[in-house]
CSV table of C-alpha atoms in Angstrom, one decimal:
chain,number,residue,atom,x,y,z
A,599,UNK,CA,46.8,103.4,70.2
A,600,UNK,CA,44.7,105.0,73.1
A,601,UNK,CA,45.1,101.4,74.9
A,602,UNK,CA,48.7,101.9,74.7
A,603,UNK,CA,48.1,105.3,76.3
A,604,UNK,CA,46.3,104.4,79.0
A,605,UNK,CA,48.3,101.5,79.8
A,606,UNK,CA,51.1,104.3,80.5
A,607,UNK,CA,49.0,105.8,83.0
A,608,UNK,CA,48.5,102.5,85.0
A,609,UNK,CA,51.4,100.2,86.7
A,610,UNK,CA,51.7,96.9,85.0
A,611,UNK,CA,54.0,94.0,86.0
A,612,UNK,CA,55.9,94.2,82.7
A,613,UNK,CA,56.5,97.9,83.6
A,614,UNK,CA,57.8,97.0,86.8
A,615,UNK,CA,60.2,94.0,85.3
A,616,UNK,CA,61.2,96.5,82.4
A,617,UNK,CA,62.0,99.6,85.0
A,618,UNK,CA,63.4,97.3,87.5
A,619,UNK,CA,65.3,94.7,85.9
A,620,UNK,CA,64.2,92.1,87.8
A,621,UNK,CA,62.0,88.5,87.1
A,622,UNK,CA,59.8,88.5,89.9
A,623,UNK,CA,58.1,91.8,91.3
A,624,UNK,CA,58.4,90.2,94.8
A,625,UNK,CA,61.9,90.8,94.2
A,626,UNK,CA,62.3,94.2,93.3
A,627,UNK,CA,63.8,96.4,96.1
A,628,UNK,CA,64.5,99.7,94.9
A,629,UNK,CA,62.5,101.3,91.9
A,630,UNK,CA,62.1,104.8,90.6
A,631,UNK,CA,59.2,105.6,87.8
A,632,UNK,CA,59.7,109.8,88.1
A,633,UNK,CA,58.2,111.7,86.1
A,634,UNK,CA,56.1,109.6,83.3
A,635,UNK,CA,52.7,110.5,84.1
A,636,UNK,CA,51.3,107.8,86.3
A,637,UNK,CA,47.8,107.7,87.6
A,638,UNK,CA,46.8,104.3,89.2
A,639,UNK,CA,49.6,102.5,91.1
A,640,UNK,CA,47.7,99.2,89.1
A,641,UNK,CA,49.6,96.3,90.5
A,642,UNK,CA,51.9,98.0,92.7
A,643,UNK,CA,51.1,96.5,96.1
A,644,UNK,CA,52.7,92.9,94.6
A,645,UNK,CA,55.6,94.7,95.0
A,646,UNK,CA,56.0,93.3,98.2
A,647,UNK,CA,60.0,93.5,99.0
A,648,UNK,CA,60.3,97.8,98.0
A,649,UNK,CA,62.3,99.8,100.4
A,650,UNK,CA,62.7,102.7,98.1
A,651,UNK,CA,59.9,104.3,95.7
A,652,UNK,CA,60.4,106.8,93.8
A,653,UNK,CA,56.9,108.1,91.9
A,654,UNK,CA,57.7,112.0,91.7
A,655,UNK,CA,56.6,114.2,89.3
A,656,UNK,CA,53.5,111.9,88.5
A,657,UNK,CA,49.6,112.1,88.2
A,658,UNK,CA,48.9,110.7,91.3
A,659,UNK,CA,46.0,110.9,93.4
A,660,UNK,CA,45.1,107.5,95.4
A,661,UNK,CA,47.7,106.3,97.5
A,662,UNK,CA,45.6,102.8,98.8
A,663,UNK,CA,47.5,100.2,96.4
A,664,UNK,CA,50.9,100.9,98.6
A,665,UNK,CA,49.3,99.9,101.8
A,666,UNK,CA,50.5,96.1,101.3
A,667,UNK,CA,54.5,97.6,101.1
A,668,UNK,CA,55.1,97.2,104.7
A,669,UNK,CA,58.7,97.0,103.9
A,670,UNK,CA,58.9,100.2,102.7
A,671,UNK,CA,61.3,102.9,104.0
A,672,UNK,CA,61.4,105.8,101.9
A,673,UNK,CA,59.0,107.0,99.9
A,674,UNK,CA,59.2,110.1,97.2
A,675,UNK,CA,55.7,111.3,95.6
A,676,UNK,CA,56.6,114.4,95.2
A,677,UNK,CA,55.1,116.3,92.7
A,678,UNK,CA,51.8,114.0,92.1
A,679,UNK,CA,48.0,115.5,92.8
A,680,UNK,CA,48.1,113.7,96.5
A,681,UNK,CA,45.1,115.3,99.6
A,682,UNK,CA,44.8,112.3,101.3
A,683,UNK,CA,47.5,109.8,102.4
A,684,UNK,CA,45.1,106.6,103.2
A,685,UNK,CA,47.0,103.8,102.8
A,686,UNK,CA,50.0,104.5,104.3
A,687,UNK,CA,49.0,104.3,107.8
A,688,UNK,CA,50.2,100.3,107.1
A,689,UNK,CA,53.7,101.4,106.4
A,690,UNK,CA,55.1,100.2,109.4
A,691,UNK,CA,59.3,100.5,108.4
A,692,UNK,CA,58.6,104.1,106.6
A,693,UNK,CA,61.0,106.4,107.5
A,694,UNK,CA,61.0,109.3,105.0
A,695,UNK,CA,57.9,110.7,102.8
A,696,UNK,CA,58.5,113.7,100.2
A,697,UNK,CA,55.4,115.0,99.8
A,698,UNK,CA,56.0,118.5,98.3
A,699,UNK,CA,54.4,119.5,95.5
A,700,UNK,CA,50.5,118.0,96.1
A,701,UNK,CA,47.2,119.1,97.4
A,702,UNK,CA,47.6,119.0,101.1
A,703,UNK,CA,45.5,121.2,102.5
A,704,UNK,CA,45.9,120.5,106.2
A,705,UNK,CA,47.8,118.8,108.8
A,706,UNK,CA,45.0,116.6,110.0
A,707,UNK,CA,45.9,115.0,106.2
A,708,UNK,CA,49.0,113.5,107.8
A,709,UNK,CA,47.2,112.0,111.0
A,710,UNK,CA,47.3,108.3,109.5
A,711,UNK,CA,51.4,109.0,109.9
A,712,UNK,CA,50.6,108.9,113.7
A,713,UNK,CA,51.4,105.2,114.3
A,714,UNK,CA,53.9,105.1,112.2
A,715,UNK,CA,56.5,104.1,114.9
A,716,UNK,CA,59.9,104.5,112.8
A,717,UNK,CA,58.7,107.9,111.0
A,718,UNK,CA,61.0,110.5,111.2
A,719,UNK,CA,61.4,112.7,108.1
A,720,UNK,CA,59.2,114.6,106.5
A,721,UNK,CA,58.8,116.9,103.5
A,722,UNK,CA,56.2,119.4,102.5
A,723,UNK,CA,57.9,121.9,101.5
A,724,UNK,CA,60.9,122.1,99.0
A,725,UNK,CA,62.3,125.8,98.0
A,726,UNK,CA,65.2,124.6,96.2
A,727,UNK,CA,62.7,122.7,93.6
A,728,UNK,CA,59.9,125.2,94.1
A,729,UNK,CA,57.3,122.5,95.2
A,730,UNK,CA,54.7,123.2,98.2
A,731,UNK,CA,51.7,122.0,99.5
A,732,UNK,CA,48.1,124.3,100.3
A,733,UNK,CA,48.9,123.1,104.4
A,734,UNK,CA,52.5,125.5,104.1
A,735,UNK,CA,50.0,129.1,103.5
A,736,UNK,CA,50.0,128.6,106.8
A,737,UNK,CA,52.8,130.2,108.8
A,738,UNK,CA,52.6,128.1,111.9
A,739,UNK,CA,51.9,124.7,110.2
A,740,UNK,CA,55.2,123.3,111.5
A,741,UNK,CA,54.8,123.4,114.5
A,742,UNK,CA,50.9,122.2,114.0
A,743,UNK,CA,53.0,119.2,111.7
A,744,UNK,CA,55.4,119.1,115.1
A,745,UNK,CA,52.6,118.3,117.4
A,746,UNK,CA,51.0,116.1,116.0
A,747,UNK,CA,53.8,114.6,114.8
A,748,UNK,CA,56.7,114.6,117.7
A,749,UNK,CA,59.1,111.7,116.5
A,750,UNK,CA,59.8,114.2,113.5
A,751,UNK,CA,63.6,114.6,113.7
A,752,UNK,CA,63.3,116.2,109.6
A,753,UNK,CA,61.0,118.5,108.1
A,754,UNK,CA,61.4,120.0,105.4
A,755,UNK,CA,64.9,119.7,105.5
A,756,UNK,CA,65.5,121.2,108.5
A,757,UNK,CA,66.5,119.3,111.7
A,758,UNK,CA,63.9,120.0,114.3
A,759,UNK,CA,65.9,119.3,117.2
A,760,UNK,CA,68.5,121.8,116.1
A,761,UNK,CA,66.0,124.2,116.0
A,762,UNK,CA,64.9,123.5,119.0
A,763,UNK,CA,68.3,123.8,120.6
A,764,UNK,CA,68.4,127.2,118.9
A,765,UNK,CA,64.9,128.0,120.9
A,766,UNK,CA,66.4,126.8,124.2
A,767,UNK,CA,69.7,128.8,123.7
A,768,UNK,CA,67.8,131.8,122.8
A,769,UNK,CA,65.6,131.5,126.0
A,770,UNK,CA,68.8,130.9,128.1
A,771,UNK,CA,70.4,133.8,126.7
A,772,UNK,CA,67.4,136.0,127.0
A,773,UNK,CA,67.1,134.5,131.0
A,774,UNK,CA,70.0,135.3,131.5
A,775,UNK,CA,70.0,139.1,130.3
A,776,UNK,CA,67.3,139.3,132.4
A,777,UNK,CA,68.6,138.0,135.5
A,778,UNK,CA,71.8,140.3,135.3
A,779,UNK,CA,69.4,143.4,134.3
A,780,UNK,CA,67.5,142.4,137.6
A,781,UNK,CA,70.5,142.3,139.4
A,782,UNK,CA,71.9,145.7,138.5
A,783,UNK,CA,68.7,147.3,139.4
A,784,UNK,CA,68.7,145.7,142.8
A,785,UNK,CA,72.3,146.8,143.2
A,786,UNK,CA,71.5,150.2,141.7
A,787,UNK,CA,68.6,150.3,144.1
A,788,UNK,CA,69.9,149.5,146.9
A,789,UNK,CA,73.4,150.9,147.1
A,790,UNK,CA,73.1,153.8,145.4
């Protein structure tokens, strides 16, 4: 009985035909394995075809076995015990990582995301599901995650160039009002 256990903590093949539905792991595109208590991605990296992986709400620690899925796109593991993300600096077609809910504790975590040409969304943070990471304590940690990270069109779920155009409106409008109160005072100043 305990083998049985600990074979549900560990990816197998025959979980990933079973869960999948397919013959071949090579073949298996999409596959979601939420929630049942996963520690060792195992055989995962055969996996070679995944665009979509789904391992939230697992146990989660050592991402290294998913550097081999180059084709992957989007990537939940949120909800897991993740600090480090070695192993997915290889990723070269990821798009989107969910990463709320584990042990980040600072943005220099996410520096193997640098090279990641095609990266664009980003989650650390999720209010709706109550999921965070230690790096979001930090009340500037955006725009740390911003900087270091500047193809970022999504974090958290908020578009960054929107609120960048909110930024540039606000320092337009605030220009401006300064301009016309600079203007009055001249006027006031000079004609009066």
């Amino acid at each position: 009985m305990e083998t049985t256990e600990k074979q549900g903590h560990k990816i197998t093949q025959q979980m990933l035909k079973s869960h999948s539905g397919e013959f071949d792991v090579e073949s298996i595109h999409t596959l979601a394995l939420p929630g049942i208590g996963i520690e060792d991605l195992g055989c995962i990296g055969e996996c070679t075809g995944l665009e979509r992986l789904d391992f939230s709400d697992n146990a989660l620690t050592r991402l290294y076995a998913l550097a081999s899925l180059t084709n992957l796109v989007h990537l939940n593991l949120a909800g897991n015990n993740v600090s480090s993300l070695d192993g997915l600096q290889t990723l070269d077609n990821l798009q989107s990582l969910n990463l709320a809910g584990n042990q980040i504790s600072s943005v220099d975590s996410l520096r193997c995301l640098t090279s990641l040409e095609k990266f664009t969304d980003l989650r650390l943070l999720d209010v709706v599901h109550q999921q965070t990471n230690p790096v979001c304590t930090n009340n500037l940690y955006k725009s740390h995650v911003v900087a270091l990270l500047p193809k970022l069109v999504i974090l958290d779920g908020t578009c960054m160039h929107c609120v960048y155009a909110i930024y540039i409106y606000i320092y337009i409008y605030i220009y401006i009002y300064i301009y016309i109160y600079i203007y009055i005072y001249i006027y006031i100043y000079i004609y009066i």
